[in-house]
Amino acid sequence: MYGNIHLVLSRQPIIVDHRKITVPDFVFGNDIELSVRKTPGAQHCTVEELGAKRKALLSDDRVGFYTNASFERQLYIVPQTIYNMYGNETYFLKDLSTQVNVMHRCENGWKPIIITYDDRNKRNAVEIGFEILQEVENKVRGKGGYALVMLPSGVERLKRQHDELAALVVSELLSNYEITASIIHADTLQESYGYNRNGPRPSYFVKPERMGKYKGYIRGVAINQVLLNNERWPYVLKTPLHADITVGIDVKRQVAGF
């Protein structure tokens, strides 16, 4: 009884027929195919192996990204303090460029124009934002291109402040300069790098206990903030999706495609 209602339960549960949807085949760079369907001519893997196999193919210099073409103008906008330490061509930028160029091989490679901005004594998101835009105004001629913008970790450590600063920079670069920007933060680098005072020249190094996270971070930035921001697609589908309708949402441009 449920209150004054008499409930009767069936002794036999409903049996639902399972419909198995097979994962589509993928095509990567150099027309390398990956399949869980055992398609002839493709590399084969199980569903459980699919994520790791895709990652491995993207980092294979004989495969890499499906979309491959010369880059338009690239900007690397970085806090001066971070650049002077480990955000430069000797450390982080070198590692990032190597990862991008392994995944996406083209004639000139990824060689961004470096723009540094003064982040000293600036902890307010608005101050940092206008400092970035002022440096872009001073050093960028013409419109168009793509930018990787690093924000300092010391900007009022509230997530909302970081989000507002990122939104300001992305919006202004797109509307005023037609530059499509992606945002990264200095926190992971700050956690990953150590300083070696010994030896003939003081230097920075990636802490051994942080090496795994650092390599994953480099790979993530290369894929999401550089290559996808440049509309370079890691793979395409060889076989269609099992769907009646596909909805795609572009958050940056506020567009939905059906």
XYZ file of C-alpha atoms in Angstrom:
258
model
C 0.000 0.000 0.000
C 1.083 3.564 -0.731
C -1.285 5.663 1.345
C -4.674 4.382 0.226
C -3.331 3.200 -3.142
C -2.779 -0.496 -3.736
C 0.359 -1.006 -5.824
C 0.961 -4.253 -7.680
C 4.456 -5.058 -9.012
C 5.044 -7.469 -11.846
C 7.191 -10.445 -10.975
C 8.781 -10.305 -14.430
C 10.901 -7.208 -15.241
C 10.727 -5.629 -18.675
C 13.514 -6.878 -20.928
C 14.893 -4.236 -23.284
C 16.660 -5.197 -26.490
C 20.155 -3.689 -26.503
C 21.191 -1.787 -29.612
C 24.934 -1.672 -30.036
C 26.193 1.443 -31.822
C 29.582 0.794 -33.407
C 32.193 3.524 -33.095
C 32.868 5.162 -36.485
C 36.231 4.886 -38.211
C 38.614 7.862 -37.956
C 41.034 9.356 -40.485
C 44.203 11.138 -39.293
C 47.085 12.814 -41.083
C 48.593 11.079 -44.134
C 45.222 9.298 -44.502
C 45.984 6.918 -41.633
C 42.745 5.229 -40.542
C 41.844 3.902 -37.097
C 39.024 1.397 -36.666
C 37.342 -0.627 -33.947
C 35.331 -2.389 -36.694
C 38.391 -4.166 -38.122
C 38.049 -2.281 -41.399
C 40.580 -3.601 -43.955
C 43.570 -1.285 -44.431
C 43.035 0.546 -41.123
C 44.877 0.280 -37.829
C 42.752 -1.731 -35.398
C 42.071 -1.313 -31.688
C 39.398 -2.105 -29.134
C 36.956 0.430 -27.697
C 38.936 0.346 -24.450
C 42.143 1.224 -26.327
C 40.578 3.923 -28.510
C 41.422 7.013 -26.420
C 45.061 6.076 -25.896
C 45.473 5.047 -29.539
C 44.086 8.332 -30.846
C 46.431 10.247 -28.542
C 49.388 8.187 -29.741
C 48.581 8.777 -33.424
C 48.341 12.531 -32.905
C 51.827 12.544 -31.350
C 53.288 10.288 -34.062
C 55.347 12.432 -36.461
C 54.344 10.072 -39.309
C 50.633 10.687 -38.666
C 49.576 13.784 -36.698
C 46.603 16.042 -37.374
C 44.281 15.466 -40.334
C 44.158 19.185 -41.210
C 47.602 20.368 -42.228
C 48.417 23.754 -43.762
C 50.731 26.706 -43.211
C 49.821 28.854 -40.226
C 48.508 32.380 -40.506
C 50.045 35.009 -38.237
C 50.604 33.633 -34.739
C 51.082 35.614 -31.519
C 52.389 34.428 -28.165
C 51.413 36.989 -25.519
C 53.089 36.338 -22.187
C 53.780 38.162 -18.888
C 57.271 39.679 -18.870
C 58.143 38.058 -15.531
C 57.151 34.582 -16.757
C 58.988 35.057 -20.060
C 62.177 36.085 -18.280
C 62.073 32.915 -16.167
C 60.677 29.831 -17.937
C 58.133 31.082 -20.473
C 60.706 31.652 -23.233
C 62.297 29.795 -26.162
C 64.657 27.898 -23.858
C 61.949 26.274 -21.748
C 58.151 26.303 -22.100
C 57.879 27.897 -25.553
C 60.483 25.494 -26.930
C 58.627 22.466 -25.555
C 55.279 23.750 -26.811
C 56.597 24.532 -30.300
C 58.139 21.058 -30.544
C 54.838 19.411 -29.565
C 52.793 21.505 -32.022
C 55.204 20.817 -34.884
C 55.223 17.061 -34.200
C 51.421 16.928 -34.350
C 51.054 19.376 -37.227
C 53.902 19.300 -39.721
C 53.947 22.112 -42.247
C 56.600 23.997 -44.184
C 57.309 26.852 -41.763
C 56.091 25.276 -38.536
C 54.556 27.118 -35.617
C 56.725 30.173 -34.939
C 54.685 32.760 -33.048
C 55.545 36.433 -32.706
C 56.419 37.001 -29.051
C 54.747 39.901 -27.242
C 55.523 40.437 -23.563
C 53.518 42.681 -21.258
C 54.365 44.214 -17.889
C 52.590 42.302 -15.130
C 54.623 43.688 -12.216
C 52.632 45.383 -9.461
C 49.397 44.687 -11.330
C 46.947 42.449 -9.520
C 43.706 43.845 -10.857
C 42.148 42.047 -13.801
C 41.280 45.298 -15.563
C 44.847 46.621 -15.251
C 46.299 43.408 -16.673
C 43.743 43.351 -19.489
C 44.471 46.890 -20.632
C 48.231 46.260 -20.374
C 47.864 43.313 -22.765
C 45.735 45.283 -25.202
C 48.136 48.234 -25.086
C 51.086 46.012 -26.020
C 49.092 44.516 -28.889
C 48.206 48.032 -30.064
C 51.904 49.015 -29.992
C 53.322 45.943 -31.712
C 50.683 44.481 -34.042
C 50.126 45.948 -37.477
C 47.142 44.956 -39.547
C 44.381 42.554 -38.670
C 43.908 38.816 -38.583
C 45.676 35.858 -37.044
C 45.602 33.760 -33.911
C 46.986 34.308 -30.430
C 47.957 32.250 -27.412
C 47.616 34.494 -24.352
C 49.111 33.562 -20.995
C 47.598 35.185 -17.913
C 49.641 35.558 -14.712
C 48.727 33.394 -11.747
C 48.692 36.316 -9.321
C 45.612 38.050 -10.712
C 43.201 38.129 -7.752
C 42.979 34.401 -7.305
C 39.229 34.331 -7.654
C 38.075 32.262 -10.612
C 35.605 34.959 -11.589
C 38.423 37.505 -11.968
C 40.315 35.102 -14.234
C 37.191 34.472 -16.313
C 36.419 38.188 -16.670
C 40.003 38.943 -17.716
C 40.012 36.104 -20.237
C 36.668 37.235 -21.682
C 37.918 40.830 -21.972
C 41.091 39.854 -23.826
C 39.408 37.362 -26.177
C 36.578 39.761 -27.024
C 38.771 42.823 -27.627
C 41.331 40.985 -29.747
C 38.591 39.541 -31.940
C 36.532 42.715 -32.343
C 39.415 45.202 -32.754
C 42.085 43.115 -34.491
C 40.233 40.061 -35.864
C 42.626 37.913 -33.842
C 41.178 34.672 -32.489
C 42.714 34.125 -29.063
C 42.899 31.263 -26.606
C 43.846 31.596 -22.950
C 46.248 29.685 -20.716
C 47.322 30.402 -17.136
C 50.784 30.438 -15.583
C 49.809 28.298 -12.573
C 50.902 24.943 -14.000
C 54.268 26.315 -15.097
C 54.774 27.899 -11.718
C 54.107 24.534 -10.057
C 56.226 22.554 -12.532
C 59.476 24.518 -12.778
C 62.228 24.648 -10.211
C 65.290 26.890 -10.062
C 68.827 25.522 -10.009
C 71.273 27.945 -8.404
C 74.241 25.609 -8.739
C 76.509 25.197 -11.736
C 78.184 27.754 -13.966
C 74.850 29.314 -14.947
C 71.655 29.343 -12.874
C 68.822 27.681 -14.787
C 65.259 26.400 -14.562
C 64.212 22.760 -14.771
C 61.003 20.736 -14.649
C 60.695 19.010 -11.285
C 60.886 15.205 -11.687
C 57.691 14.669 -9.687
C 55.850 17.107 -11.970
C 57.206 15.815 -15.293
C 54.144 13.696 -16.119
C 51.708 16.518 -15.466
C 53.933 18.985 -17.348
C 54.072 16.795 -20.463
C 50.303 16.329 -20.339
C 49.869 20.089 -19.996
C 52.114 20.748 -23.003
C 50.143 18.256 -25.089
C 46.827 19.738 -23.967
C 47.874 23.306 -24.771
C 49.215 22.230 -28.175
C 45.939 20.513 -29.107
C 43.299 22.739 -27.526
C 44.803 26.215 -27.300
C 47.001 26.232 -30.416
C 45.841 23.775 -33.054
C 42.082 23.686 -32.414
C 42.124 27.461 -31.942
C 43.669 27.612 -35.433
C 40.842 25.400 -36.750
C 43.173 22.477 -37.354
C 41.202 19.282 -36.873
C 42.930 16.239 -35.348
C 40.837 13.693 -37.256
C 37.675 13.323 -39.305
C 35.060 10.580 -39.405
C 35.374 7.988 -42.161
C 31.917 6.601 -41.402
C 28.787 8.581 -40.456
C 27.470 9.089 -36.944
C 24.393 7.214 -35.745
C 22.184 10.258 -35.306
C 19.153 11.938 -36.816
C 20.457 15.409 -36.096
C 23.756 16.865 -34.897
C 23.913 20.143 -32.974
C 27.213 22.049 -32.803
C 27.688 25.049 -30.514
C 30.489 27.594 -30.987
C 30.689 29.394 -27.654
C 33.191 32.067 -28.723
C 31.182 33.211 -31.743
C 27.784 32.503 -30.118
C 26.654 30.372 -33.038
C 24.740 27.086 -33.047
C 24.770 24.829 -36.113
C 22.144 22.141 -36.758
